[in-house]
mmCIF file of C-alpha atoms and ligand atoms in Angstrom:
data_model
loop_
_atom_site.group_PDB
_atom_site.id
_atom_site.type_symbol
_atom_site.label_atom_id
_atom_site.label_comp_id
_atom_site.label_asym_id
_atom_site.label_seq_id
_atom_site.Cartn_x
_atom_site.Cartn_y
_atom_site.Cartn_z
ATOM 1 C CA MET C 1 101.137 80.317 32.689
ATOM 2 C CA HIS C 2 101.370 83.173 30.745
ATOM 3 C CA LYS C 3 103.284 83.931 27.772
ATOM 4 C CA ILE C 4 104.077 87.233 26.665
ATOM 5 C CA ILE C 5 106.662 87.751 23.477
ATOM 6 C CA VAL C 6 108.921 90.641 23.351
ATOM 7 C CA GLU C 7 109.026 90.953 19.370
ATOM 8 C CA LEU C 8 112.597 91.680 18.434
ATOM 9 C CA ASP C 9 112.929 89.791 15.152
ATOM 10 C CA LYS C 10 115.476 86.802 15.607
ATOM 11 C CA ARG C 11 116.367 88.139 19.355
ATOM 12 C CA SER C 12 112.649 87.879 20.497
ATOM 13 C CA TYR C 13 111.968 86.015 23.685
ATOM 14 C CA PRO C 14 109.118 85.077 25.888
ATOM 15 C CA ILE C 15 108.170 86.426 29.464
ATOM 16 C CA TYR C 16 106.720 83.384 31.111
ATOM 17 C CA ILE C 17 104.527 84.623 34.100
ATOM 18 C CA GLY C 18 102.565 82.568 36.423
ATOM 19 C CA SER C 19 102.750 80.113 39.566
ATOM 20 C CA ASN C 20 105.921 77.782 40.476
ATOM 21 C CA LEU C 21 107.427 78.414 37.634
ATOM 22 C CA ILE C 22 111.127 78.575 39.030
ATOM 23 C CA ASN C 23 110.465 74.625 39.599
ATOM 24 C CA LYS C 24 109.732 74.060 35.942
ATOM 25 C CA THR C 25 112.735 71.868 34.643
ATOM 26 C CA GLU C 26 111.164 72.224 30.976
ATOM 27 C CA LEU C 27 111.798 76.091 30.785
ATOM 28 C CA TYR C 28 115.594 75.804 31.234
ATOM 29 C CA LEU C 29 115.699 72.863 28.982
ATOM 30 C CA LYS C 30 113.992 74.883 26.629
ATOM 31 C CA HIS C 31 116.626 77.938 26.571
ATOM 32 C CA ILE C 32 119.707 76.855 27.934
ATOM 33 C CA LYS C 33 121.792 75.801 24.808
ATOM 34 C CA SER C 34 124.882 75.139 26.562
ATOM 35 C CA LYS C 35 126.636 72.618 28.916
ATOM 36 C CA GLN C 36 128.202 75.389 31.075
ATOM 37 C CA VAL C 37 125.783 77.559 33.481
ATOM 38 C CA ILE C 38 126.608 80.263 36.168
ATOM 39 C CA VAL C 39 123.733 81.614 38.379
ATOM 40 C CA LEU C 40 124.568 84.545 39.782
ATOM 41 C CA SER C 41 122.630 85.798 42.863
ATOM 42 C CA ASN C 42 122.813 87.444 46.038
ATOM 43 C CA GLU C 43 123.115 86.482 49.768
ATOM 44 C CA THR C 44 119.330 87.416 50.555
ATOM 45 C CA ILE C 45 118.031 85.361 47.727
ATOM 46 C CA ALA C 46 120.326 82.597 47.561
ATOM 47 C CA PRO C 47 119.303 80.795 50.842
ATOM 48 C CA LEU C 48 115.727 81.222 49.679
ATOM 49 C CA TYR C 49 115.828 80.320 46.064
ATOM 50 C CA LEU C 50 119.100 78.987 44.822
ATOM 51 C CA ASP C 51 118.684 75.363 45.752
ATOM 52 C CA SER C 52 115.400 75.188 43.638
ATOM 53 C CA VAL C 53 117.197 76.520 40.808
ATOM 54 C CA LEU C 54 120.074 74.029 40.549
ATOM 55 C CA LYS C 55 117.901 71.307 41.401
ATOM 56 C CA GLN C 56 116.723 72.032 37.840
ATOM 57 C CA LEU C 57 120.085 72.076 35.987
ATOM 58 C CA THR C 58 121.501 68.836 36.957
ATOM 59 C CA GLU C 59 122.166 68.058 33.554
ATOM 60 C CA PHE C 60 124.453 70.945 32.929
ATOM 61 C CA GLN C 61 127.899 71.889 34.489
ATOM 62 C CA VAL C 62 126.631 74.570 37.171
ATOM 63 C CA THR C 63 128.425 76.866 39.151
ATOM 64 C CA SER C 64 126.663 79.403 41.212
ATOM 65 C CA LEU C 65 128.561 82.997 42.725
ATOM 66 C CA VAL C 66 126.394 85.141 45.532
ATOM 67 C CA LEU C 67 127.199 88.266 45.753
ATOM 68 C CA PRO C 68 126.344 91.095 48.671
ATOM 69 C CA ASP C 69 122.822 92.366 48.444
ATOM 70 C CA GLY C 70 122.483 95.844 47.788
ATOM 71 C CA GLU C 71 122.337 99.036 45.364
ATOM 72 C CA GLN C 72 126.113 100.058 46.583
ATOM 73 C CA TYR C 73 127.267 96.926 45.271
ATOM 74 C CA LYS C 74 126.160 97.009 41.663
ATOM 75 C CA THR C 75 129.422 98.597 40.236
ATOM 76 C CA LEU C 76 132.026 97.313 38.051
ATOM 77 C CA GLU C 77 133.854 96.084 40.947
ATOM 78 C CA TYR C 78 131.701 93.215 41.627
ATOM 79 C CA VAL C 79 130.923 92.478 37.872
ATOM 80 C CA THR C 80 134.603 91.722 37.935
ATOM 81 C CA GLN C 81 133.953 89.149 40.344
ATOM 82 C CA VAL C 82 131.383 87.656 37.642
ATOM 83 C CA PHE C 83 134.499 87.510 34.908
ATOM 84 C CA ASP C 84 136.848 86.431 37.484
ATOM 85 C CA GLN C 85 134.791 83.132 38.371
ATOM 86 C CA LEU C 86 133.926 82.907 34.769
ATOM 87 C CA LEU C 87 137.883 82.800 33.796
ATOM 88 C CA THR C 88 138.723 80.775 36.505
ATOM 89 C CA GLU C 89 136.195 78.020 35.732
ATOM 90 C CA LYS C 90 137.130 78.392 31.733
ATOM 91 C CA PHE C 91 133.685 79.205 30.971
ATOM 92 C CA SER C 92 133.147 79.386 27.378
ATOM 93 C CA ARG C 93 131.474 81.781 24.667
ATOM 94 C CA ASN C 94 128.334 79.524 24.182
ATOM 95 C CA SER C 95 127.718 79.336 28.209
ATOM 96 C CA THR C 96 124.698 80.762 29.903
ATOM 97 C CA LEU C 97 124.216 83.160 32.866
ATOM 98 C CA ILE C 98 121.251 83.313 34.843
ATOM 99 C CA ALA C 99 120.509 86.198 36.858
ATOM 100 C CA LEU C 100 118.252 84.825 40.161
ATOM 101 C CA GLY C 101 117.325 88.152 41.882
ATOM 102 C CA GLY C 102 115.789 91.508 41.876
ATOM 103 C CA GLY C 103 117.069 94.576 39.404
ATOM 104 C CA VAL C 104 120.355 94.687 41.002
ATOM 105 C CA ILE C 105 121.266 91.113 40.193
ATOM 106 C CA GLY C 106 119.649 91.180 36.681
ATOM 107 C CA ASP C 107 121.024 94.315 35.694
ATOM 108 C CA MET C 108 124.627 93.255 36.820
ATOM 109 C CA GLY C 109 124.353 89.691 35.407
ATOM 110 C CA GLY C 110 123.027 90.983 32.164
ATOM 111 C CA PHE C 111 125.908 93.298 31.899
ATOM 112 C CA ALA C 112 128.343 90.334 32.719
ATOM 113 C CA ALA C 113 126.736 88.512 30.145
ATOM 114 C CA ALA C 114 126.912 91.380 27.631
ATOM 115 C CA CYS C 115 130.694 91.725 28.437
ATOM 116 C CA TYR C 116 132.072 88.108 28.661
ATOM 117 C CA GLN C 117 133.596 87.208 25.388
ATOM 118 C CA ARG C 118 131.575 89.908 23.917
ATOM 119 C CA GLY C 119 128.103 88.379 24.899
ATOM 120 C CA ILE C 120 126.880 84.778 26.416
ATOM 121 C CA ASN C 121 123.396 83.943 26.560
ATOM 122 C CA PHE C 122 121.712 84.672 29.753
ATOM 123 C CA MET C 123 118.101 84.086 31.408
ATOM 124 C CA GLN C 124 116.352 86.406 33.951
ATOM 125 C CA ILE C 125 114.491 84.903 36.760
ATOM 126 C CA PRO C 126 113.384 88.148 38.552
ATOM 127 C CA THR C 127 112.695 87.949 42.347
ATOM 128 C CA THR C 128 111.086 90.997 42.987
ATOM 129 C CA LEU C 129 107.837 92.776 41.689
ATOM 130 C CA LEU C 130 109.883 95.734 40.596
ATOM 131 C CA ALA C 131 112.321 93.259 38.363
ATOM 132 C CA GLN C 132 109.218 91.062 37.114
ATOM 133 C CA VAL C 133 107.416 94.080 35.635
ATOM 134 C CA ASP C 134 110.436 96.153 34.592
ATOM 135 C CA SER C 135 114.045 95.604 35.107
ATOM 136 C CA SER C 136 114.074 92.205 33.469
ATOM 137 C CA VAL C 137 112.314 93.075 30.506
ATOM 138 C CA GLY C 138 113.920 95.037 27.725
ATOM 139 C CA GLY C 139 117.592 94.434 27.544
ATOM 140 C CA LYS C 140 119.045 97.503 29.783
ATOM 141 C CA THR C 141 121.788 96.117 31.618
ATOM 142 C CA GLY C 142 124.877 97.892 33.592
ATOM 143 C CA VAL C 143 125.970 99.232 36.856
ATOM 144 C CA ASN C 144 126.280 102.498 38.661
ATOM 145 C CA HIS C 145 129.178 104.810 38.903
ATOM 146 C CA PRO C 146 129.783 107.279 41.922
ATOM 147 C CA LEU C 147 128.768 110.250 39.660
ATOM 148 C CA GLY C 148 125.486 108.885 38.031
ATOM 149 C CA LYS C 149 123.310 105.894 38.122
ATOM 150 C CA ASN C 150 123.207 103.314 35.651
ATOM 151 C CA MET C 151 125.849 105.089 33.604
ATOM 152 C CA ILE C 152 127.641 101.987 32.604
ATOM 153 C CA GLY C 153 126.007 99.389 30.829
ATOM 154 C CA ALA C 154 124.864 97.760 27.550
ATOM 155 C CA PHE C 155 121.575 96.783 26.017
ATOM 156 C CA TYR C 156 121.682 93.138 26.065
ATOM 157 C CA GLN C 157 118.270 90.826 25.537
ATOM 158 C CA PRO C 158 117.976 87.866 27.525
ATOM 159 C CA GLN C 159 116.915 84.565 25.827
ATOM 160 C CA CYS C 160 113.730 84.356 28.473
ATOM 161 C CA VAL C 161 112.198 85.878 31.425
ATOM 162 C CA ILE C 162 110.750 83.562 33.983
ATOM 163 C CA ALA C 163 108.354 85.462 36.049
ATOM 164 C CA ASP C 164 107.189 83.396 39.221
ATOM 165 C CA ALA C 165 104.785 85.251 41.329
ATOM 166 C CA ASP C 166 105.227 82.749 44.077
ATOM 167 C CA VAL C 167 108.606 84.201 44.626
ATOM 168 C CA LEU C 168 107.100 87.393 45.788
ATOM 169 C CA ASP C 169 105.666 85.627 48.922
ATOM 170 C CA THR C 170 109.055 86.349 50.677
ATOM 171 C CA LEU C 171 109.229 89.847 49.272
ATOM 172 C CA ALA C 172 109.288 92.523 52.053
ATOM 173 C CA ASP C 173 106.338 94.978 52.312
ATOM 174 C CA ARG C 174 108.468 98.015 51.697
ATOM 175 C CA GLN C 175 110.114 96.169 48.360
ATOM 176 C CA LEU C 176 106.604 95.183 47.171
ATOM 177 C CA SER C 177 105.454 98.822 47.555
ATOM 178 C CA ALA C 178 108.912 99.878 45.294
ATOM 179 C CA GLY C 179 107.652 97.823 42.480
ATOM 180 C CA LEU C 180 103.994 99.143 42.306
ATOM 181 C CA ALA C 181 105.714 102.224 41.650
ATOM 182 C CA GLU C 182 106.936 101.172 38.352
ATOM 183 C CA VAL C 183 103.512 99.291 37.811
ATOM 184 C CA ILE C 184 101.806 102.241 38.529
ATOM 185 C CA LYS C 185 103.677 103.967 35.775
ATOM 186 C CA TYR C 186 102.388 101.944 32.902
ATOM 187 C CA GLY C 187 99.178 103.285 33.908
ATOM 188 C CA LEU C 188 100.398 106.943 33.591
ATOM 189 C CA ILE C 189 102.351 106.746 30.605
ATOM 190 C CA ARG C 190 100.317 105.060 28.431
ATOM 191 C CA ASP C 191 97.151 102.820 29.739
ATOM 192 C CA ILE C 192 94.562 104.756 31.600
ATOM 193 C CA GLN C 193 92.393 101.828 32.137
ATOM 194 C CA PHE C 194 95.136 100.432 33.986
ATOM 195 C CA PHE C 195 95.630 102.991 35.830
ATOM 196 C CA GLU C 196 91.861 102.937 37.007
ATOM 197 C CA TRP C 197 92.159 99.277 37.631
ATOM 198 C CA LEU C 198 94.899 100.156 39.750
ATOM 199 C CA GLU C 199 93.381 102.671 41.615
ATOM 200 C CA ALA C 200 90.346 100.362 42.177
ATOM 201 C CA ASN C 201 92.620 97.189 43.484
ATOM 202 C CA ILE C 202 95.501 98.786 45.431
ATOM 203 C CA SER C 203 94.507 97.033 48.493
ATOM 204 C CA ALA C 204 94.189 93.718 46.810
ATOM 205 C CA LEU C 205 97.552 94.094 45.602
ATOM 206 C CA LEU C 206 99.017 95.503 49.009
ATOM 207 C CA ALA C 207 97.449 92.211 50.592
ATOM 208 C CA ARG C 208 99.249 90.191 47.853
ATOM 209 C CA ASP C 209 95.922 88.934 46.274
ATOM 210 C CA LYS C 210 97.561 86.488 43.730
ATOM 211 C CA LYS C 211 95.321 87.066 41.179
ATOM 212 C CA ALA C 212 95.440 90.619 41.429
ATOM 213 C CA LEU C 213 99.193 90.631 41.577
ATOM 214 C CA SER C 214 99.489 88.779 38.391
ATOM 215 C CA TYR C 215 97.092 90.438 36.364
ATOM 216 C CA ALA C 216 99.262 93.521 37.144
ATOM 217 C CA ILE C 217 102.610 91.782 36.332
ATOM 218 C CA GLU C 218 101.171 90.843 32.816
ATOM 219 C CA GLN C 219 99.455 93.988 32.302
ATOM 220 C CA SER C 220 102.680 95.510 32.907
ATOM 221 C CA CYS C 221 104.826 93.153 31.172
ATOM 222 C CA ILE C 222 102.276 93.820 27.894
ATOM 223 C CA ASN C 223 103.080 97.271 27.955
ATOM 224 C CA LYS C 224 106.731 96.897 28.288
ATOM 225 C CA ALA C 225 107.173 94.420 25.876
ATOM 226 C CA GLN C 226 105.194 96.383 23.108
ATOM 227 C CA ILE C 227 107.122 99.814 24.116
ATOM 228 C CA VAL C 228 110.736 97.620 23.729
ATOM 229 C CA SER C 229 109.579 95.618 20.581
ATOM 230 C CA GLU C 230 108.642 99.468 18.538
ATOM 231 C CA ASP C 231 111.936 101.085 20.350
ATOM 232 C CA GLU C 232 114.881 98.564 21.939
ATOM 233 C CA THR C 233 117.467 101.300 22.462
ATOM 234 C CA GLU C 234 115.410 104.201 23.216
ATOM 235 C CA SER C 235 115.476 106.448 20.448
ATOM 236 C CA GLY C 236 111.990 107.542 20.992
ATOM 237 C CA VAL C 237 109.020 106.114 22.745
ATOM 238 C CA ARG C 238 111.189 103.809 25.189
ATOM 239 C CA ALA C 239 112.111 107.212 26.931
ATOM 240 C CA THR C 240 108.662 107.470 28.293
ATOM 241 C CA LEU C 241 109.596 104.562 30.859
ATOM 242 C CA ASN C 242 111.612 107.232 32.286
ATOM 243 C CA LEU C 243 108.865 109.083 33.835
ATOM 244 C CA GLY C 244 109.886 110.288 37.226
ATOM 245 C CA HIS C 245 113.654 108.691 36.598
ATOM 246 C CA THR C 246 115.309 112.117 36.081
ATOM 247 C CA PHE C 247 114.294 113.565 39.649
ATOM 248 C CA GLY C 248 114.383 110.046 41.052
ATOM 249 C CA HIS C 249 117.523 109.498 39.944
ATOM 250 C CA ALA C 250 119.145 112.556 41.412
ATOM 251 C CA ILE C 251 117.441 111.547 44.875
ATOM 252 C CA GLU C 252 119.077 108.034 44.940
ATOM 253 C CA THR C 253 122.382 109.533 43.844
ATOM 254 C CA GLY C 254 122.324 112.681 46.059
ATOM 255 C CA SER C 255 121.050 110.658 49.133
ATOM 256 C CA GLY C 256 123.587 107.748 48.464
ATOM 257 C CA TYR C 257 122.669 104.419 46.771
ATOM 258 C CA GLY C 258 120.663 102.120 48.941
ATOM 259 C CA THR C 259 118.919 105.197 50.854
ATOM 260 C CA TYR C 260 115.705 105.491 48.812
ATOM 261 C CA LEU C 261 114.937 102.228 47.438
ATOM 262 C CA HIS C 262 114.349 102.912 43.108
ATOM 263 C CA GLY C 263 110.611 102.652 43.399
ATOM 264 C CA GLU C 264 110.721 104.959 46.396
ATOM 265 C CA ALA C 265 112.597 107.630 44.266
ATOM 266 C CA VAL C 266 110.474 107.102 41.261
ATOM 267 C CA ALA C 267 107.340 107.556 43.168
ATOM 268 C CA ILE C 268 108.643 111.163 44.433
ATOM 269 C CA GLY C 269 109.924 111.886 40.897
ATOM 270 C CA THR C 270 106.684 111.378 39.633
ATOM 271 C CA CYS C 271 105.077 113.527 42.230
ATOM 272 C CA GLN C 272 107.406 116.216 40.739
ATOM 273 C CA ALA C 273 107.093 115.598 37.162
ATOM 274 C CA ALA C 274 103.069 115.704 37.543
ATOM 275 C CA ASP C 275 103.534 119.143 39.429
ATOM 276 C CA LEU C 276 105.903 120.220 36.626
ATOM 277 C CA SER C 277 103.146 118.999 34.059
ATOM 278 C CA ARG C 278 100.517 121.027 36.001
ATOM 279 C CA ARG C 279 102.892 124.117 35.687
ATOM 280 C CA LEU C 280 103.113 123.418 32.223
ATOM 281 C CA GLY C 281 99.133 123.709 31.927
ATOM 282 C CA TRP C 282 98.775 120.068 31.252
ATOM 283 C CA LEU C 283 97.786 118.322 34.415
ATOM 284 C CA ASN C 284 95.131 120.251 36.555
ATOM 285 C CA ASN C 285 95.241 120.131 40.596
ATOM 286 C CA ASP C 286 92.740 116.916 40.682
ATOM 287 C CA ASP C 287 95.090 114.986 38.431
ATOM 288 C CA VAL C 288 97.848 115.918 40.518
ATOM 289 C CA ASN C 289 96.311 115.246 43.942
ATOM 290 C CA ARG C 290 95.300 111.343 42.217
ATOM 291 C CA ILE C 291 98.632 110.862 41.474
ATOM 292 C CA ILE C 292 100.049 111.424 44.986
ATOM 293 C CA ALA C 293 96.930 109.674 46.181
ATOM 294 C CA ILE C 294 97.754 106.311 44.628
ATOM 295 C CA PHE C 295 101.345 106.484 45.662
ATOM 296 C CA LYS C 296 100.356 107.360 49.068
ATOM 297 C CA GLN C 297 97.842 104.563 49.029
ATOM 298 C CA CYS C 298 100.810 102.382 48.605
ATOM 299 C CA HIS C 299 102.885 103.663 51.866
ATOM 300 C CA LEU C 300 105.644 105.425 49.135
ATOM 301 C CA PRO C 301 107.154 108.725 49.763
ATOM 302 C CA THR C 302 105.883 111.647 47.454
ATOM 303 C CA LEU C 303 108.092 114.427 48.927
ATOM 304 C CA PRO C 304 111.557 114.827 48.244
ATOM 305 C CA PRO C 305 114.144 114.615 50.996
ATOM 306 C CA ASN C 306 114.766 118.476 52.551
ATOM 307 C CA ASN C 307 118.236 117.884 52.033
ATOM 308 C CA LEU C 308 118.635 118.212 48.576
ATOM 309 C CA THR C 309 118.482 121.793 47.257
ATOM 310 C CA THR C 310 117.397 122.911 44.148
ATOM 311 C CA GLU C 311 120.914 123.636 43.117
ATOM 312 C CA ARG C 312 121.996 120.093 44.005
ATOM 313 C CA PHE C 313 118.696 118.472 42.117
ATOM 314 C CA ILE C 314 119.746 120.394 38.951
ATOM 315 C CA GLU C 315 123.426 119.537 39.381
ATOM 316 C CA LEU C 316 122.901 115.694 39.667
ATOM 317 C CA MET C 317 120.015 116.003 36.965
ATOM 318 C CA SER C 318 122.725 117.074 34.413
ATOM 319 C CA VAL C 319 123.760 113.550 34.310
ATOM 320 C CA ASP C 320 121.320 111.847 32.895
ATOM 321 C CA LYS C 321 121.180 109.600 29.603
ATOM 322 C CA LYS C 322 118.451 111.890 28.254
ATOM 323 C CA ASN C 323 120.043 115.043 28.239
ATOM 324 C CA VAL C 324 121.245 116.573 24.720
ATOM 325 C CA ASP C 325 123.819 119.136 24.466
ATOM 326 C CA GLY C 326 123.670 119.658 28.405
ATOM 327 C CA GLN C 327 120.005 120.797 28.543
ATOM 328 C CA ILE C 328 117.970 118.511 30.803
ATOM 329 C CA ARG C 329 115.294 116.968 29.310
ATOM 330 C CA LEU C 330 112.407 115.304 31.185
ATOM 331 C CA ILE C 331 109.387 112.921 30.709
ATOM 332 C CA LEU C 332 106.253 114.687 31.284
ATOM 333 C CA LEU C 333 102.486 113.868 31.451
ATOM 334 C CA LYS C 334 99.952 115.389 28.785
ATOM 335 C CA LYS C 335 97.367 113.826 30.866
ATOM 336 C CA ILE C 336 97.199 110.504 32.792
ATOM 337 C CA GLY C 337 97.477 107.947 30.546
ATOM 338 C CA GLU C 338 99.554 109.948 28.037
ATOM 339 C CA ALA C 339 103.520 111.143 28.631
ATOM 340 C CA THR C 340 105.501 113.384 26.377
ATOM 341 C CA LEU C 341 108.522 112.256 24.848
ATOM 342 C CA PRO C 342 111.672 114.061 26.289
ATOM 343 C CA ILE C 343 111.327 117.846 26.304
ATOM 344 C CA GLY C 344 113.906 120.728 27.762
ATOM 345 C CA VAL C 345 112.053 122.590 30.083
ATOM 346 C CA ASP C 346 112.611 126.247 30.812
ATOM 347 C CA LYS C 347 114.811 126.250 33.906
ATOM 348 C CA ASN C 348 112.647 128.393 35.935
ATOM 349 C CA ILE C 349 109.745 126.477 35.579
ATOM 350 C CA LEU C 350 111.840 123.307 36.474
ATOM 351 C CA SER C 351 113.281 125.317 39.913
ATOM 352 C CA ALA C 352 109.686 126.565 40.780
ATOM 353 C CA THR C 353 108.709 122.760 40.998
ATOM 354 C CA LEU C 354 112.113 121.846 42.839
ATOM 355 C CA ASP C 355 111.922 125.013 45.131
ATOM 356 C CA THR C 356 108.249 124.707 46.108
ATOM 357 C CA TYR C 357 106.862 121.110 45.593
ATOM 358 C CA GLY C 358 106.910 119.280 48.987
ATOM 359 C CA ARG C 359 109.178 122.541 50.437
HETATM 360 P P1 NAD P 1 117.073 94.934 44.617
HETATM 361 O O1 NAD P 1 117.721 94.187 43.259
HETATM 362 O O2 NAD P 1 118.005 95.259 45.728
HETATM 363 O O3 NAD P 1 115.836 93.605 45.764
HETATM 364 C C1 NAD P 1 115.283 94.553 46.429
HETATM 365 C C2 NAD P 1 115.642 93.547 47.726
HETATM 366 O O4 NAD P 1 114.614 92.629 48.181
HETATM 367 C C3 NAD P 1 116.976 93.018 47.907
HETATM 368 O O5 NAD P 1 117.534 93.285 49.541
HETATM 369 C C4 NAD P 1 117.055 91.357 47.459
HETATM 370 O O6 NAD P 1 117.975 91.012 48.135
HETATM 371 C C5 NAD P 1 115.659 91.481 47.946
HETATM 372 N N1 NAD P 1 114.687 90.414 47.325
HETATM 373 C C6 NAD P 1 115.022 90.234 45.986
HETATM 374 N N2 NAD P 1 114.120 89.287 45.603
HETATM 375 C C7 NAD P 1 113.470 88.715 46.816
HETATM 376 C C8 NAD P 1 112.507 87.713 47.371
HETATM 377 N N3 NAD P 1 112.039 87.223 46.451
HETATM 378 N N4 NAD P 1 112.455 87.460 48.769
HETATM 379 C C9 NAD P 1 113.020 88.397 49.524
HETATM 380 N N5 NAD P 1 113.764 89.116 49.287
HETATM 381 C C10 NAD P 1 114.083 89.552 47.983
HETATM 382 O O7 NAD P 1 116.139 96.108 44.008
HETATM 383 P P2 NAD P 1 114.762 96.139 42.912
HETATM 384 O O8 NAD P 1 114.135 96.982 43.496
HETATM 385 O O9 NAD P 1 114.247 94.775 42.500
HETATM 386 O O10 NAD P 1 115.689 96.503 41.833
HETATM 387 C C11 NAD P 1 116.431 97.976 41.959
HETATM 388 C C12 NAD P 1 117.259 97.865 40.392
HETATM 389 O O11 NAD P 1 116.554 97.994 39.038
HETATM 390 C C13 NAD P 1 117.954 99.279 40.701
HETATM 391 O O12 NAD P 1 119.303 99.143 40.430
HETATM 392 C C14 NAD P 1 117.568 99.877 39.226
HETATM 393 O O13 NAD P 1 118.175 100.942 38.539
HETATM 394 C C15 NAD P 1 117.293 98.921 38.308
HETATM 395 N N6 NAD P 1 116.497 98.991 37.276
HETATM 396 C C16 NAD P 1 116.576 98.613 36.055
HETATM 397 C C17 NAD P 1 115.672 98.827 35.158
HETATM 398 C C18 NAD P 1 116.088 97.836 33.632
HETATM 399 O O14 NAD P 1 115.104 98.247 32.904
HETATM 400 N N7 NAD P 1 117.331 97.385 33.467
HETATM 401 C C19 NAD P 1 113.987 99.162 35.391
HETATM 402 C C20 NAD P 1 113.979 99.591 36.795
HETATM 403 C C21 NAD P 1 114.884 99.391 37.615
HETATM 404 N N1 LIG P 2 113.228 100.919 32.847
HETATM 405 C C1 LIG P 2 113.456 102.036 31.746
HETATM 406 C C2 LIG P 2 113.530 100.760 30.329
HETATM 407 O O1 LIG P 2 113.435 99.611 30.445
HETATM 408 O O2 LIG P 2 113.436 101.475 29.534
#
């Protein structure tokens, strides 16, 4: 088992990465400081892993809530169901919420934990690659709004993250690929050596080679933990984790939540960001082709949907947490392995990318 610490003074916490971790009772005992525990999951993950988790919790007063599966349920309405159950079962302020699932359950569970009685303990047991390498780490929690993705939320750190690589065995290939988009992101924004390792090892990752997957999860979590420790609430370097996300969120919102997986939309958005970075003279054609090629190798989409016009893209990108005074600000690439902080881009150059890339 590997242990990576997210250093945040008194709120520091470990990310455990390894095999068969959801069955290690001692990890739960170490981090649950209450009698009452609720496990939040969804109808796909619960039949696979909920019993294993509940078996480790026999000495607690445990309840569980199984939500429907899908990004379209990442809403305040479904978080309210968590509050309803906690209140009905008289959960007190020192209770613990365990989020067992992918990024959707992790984001909703974390947000419910942040809000219930102004904050109860929570643990993340991420079950998708995307959640293990990104969403479970760093304390961003929240839900979508019809007018914008992740627009309602809170920063709220977990007590620990238990990333059990074995649960990825049941993950669909399409979901594994979507997770790889966020793994590739770390290489692109700050870690050229990791990017080169990924270029050489994509086949092993797609074949679910355990050693390769564990290495990719570990390197991603090391990168993410360093960024979060430096800038927990995104006043600076944390924004670089949004490479491709402003385009990507526009694709997700504009196509209807659930049409594109988050990682798929991020892959397309990263290619658009790379095209824009080339127009600004920072990347060359070879760099852009290299970026497109690695996403293609992962069977990820690299072209935006035809039905999203430039005008619609701009409208959707105008609702973004990085924007300041109404100006769209983007994370771009100075080179492979180095991202910019959010920068305002000339509207004509942005439109040129939106008009021509993939059209
Ligand atoms: P997801 O949670 O919808 O999971 C993807 C699918 O895989 C679901 O159908 C789920 O039921 C299924 N699944 C999960 N684990 C499984 C397993 N082990 N075996 C079989 N099936 C399994 O999607 P995701 O890609 O994990 O997360 C995407 C969400 O994460 C988005 O809402 C995105 O906004 C959010 N996100 C948050 C952050 C953050 O920092 N908080 C970062 C990145 C993404
Ligand atoms: N996934 C973006 C962040 O955690 O900041």
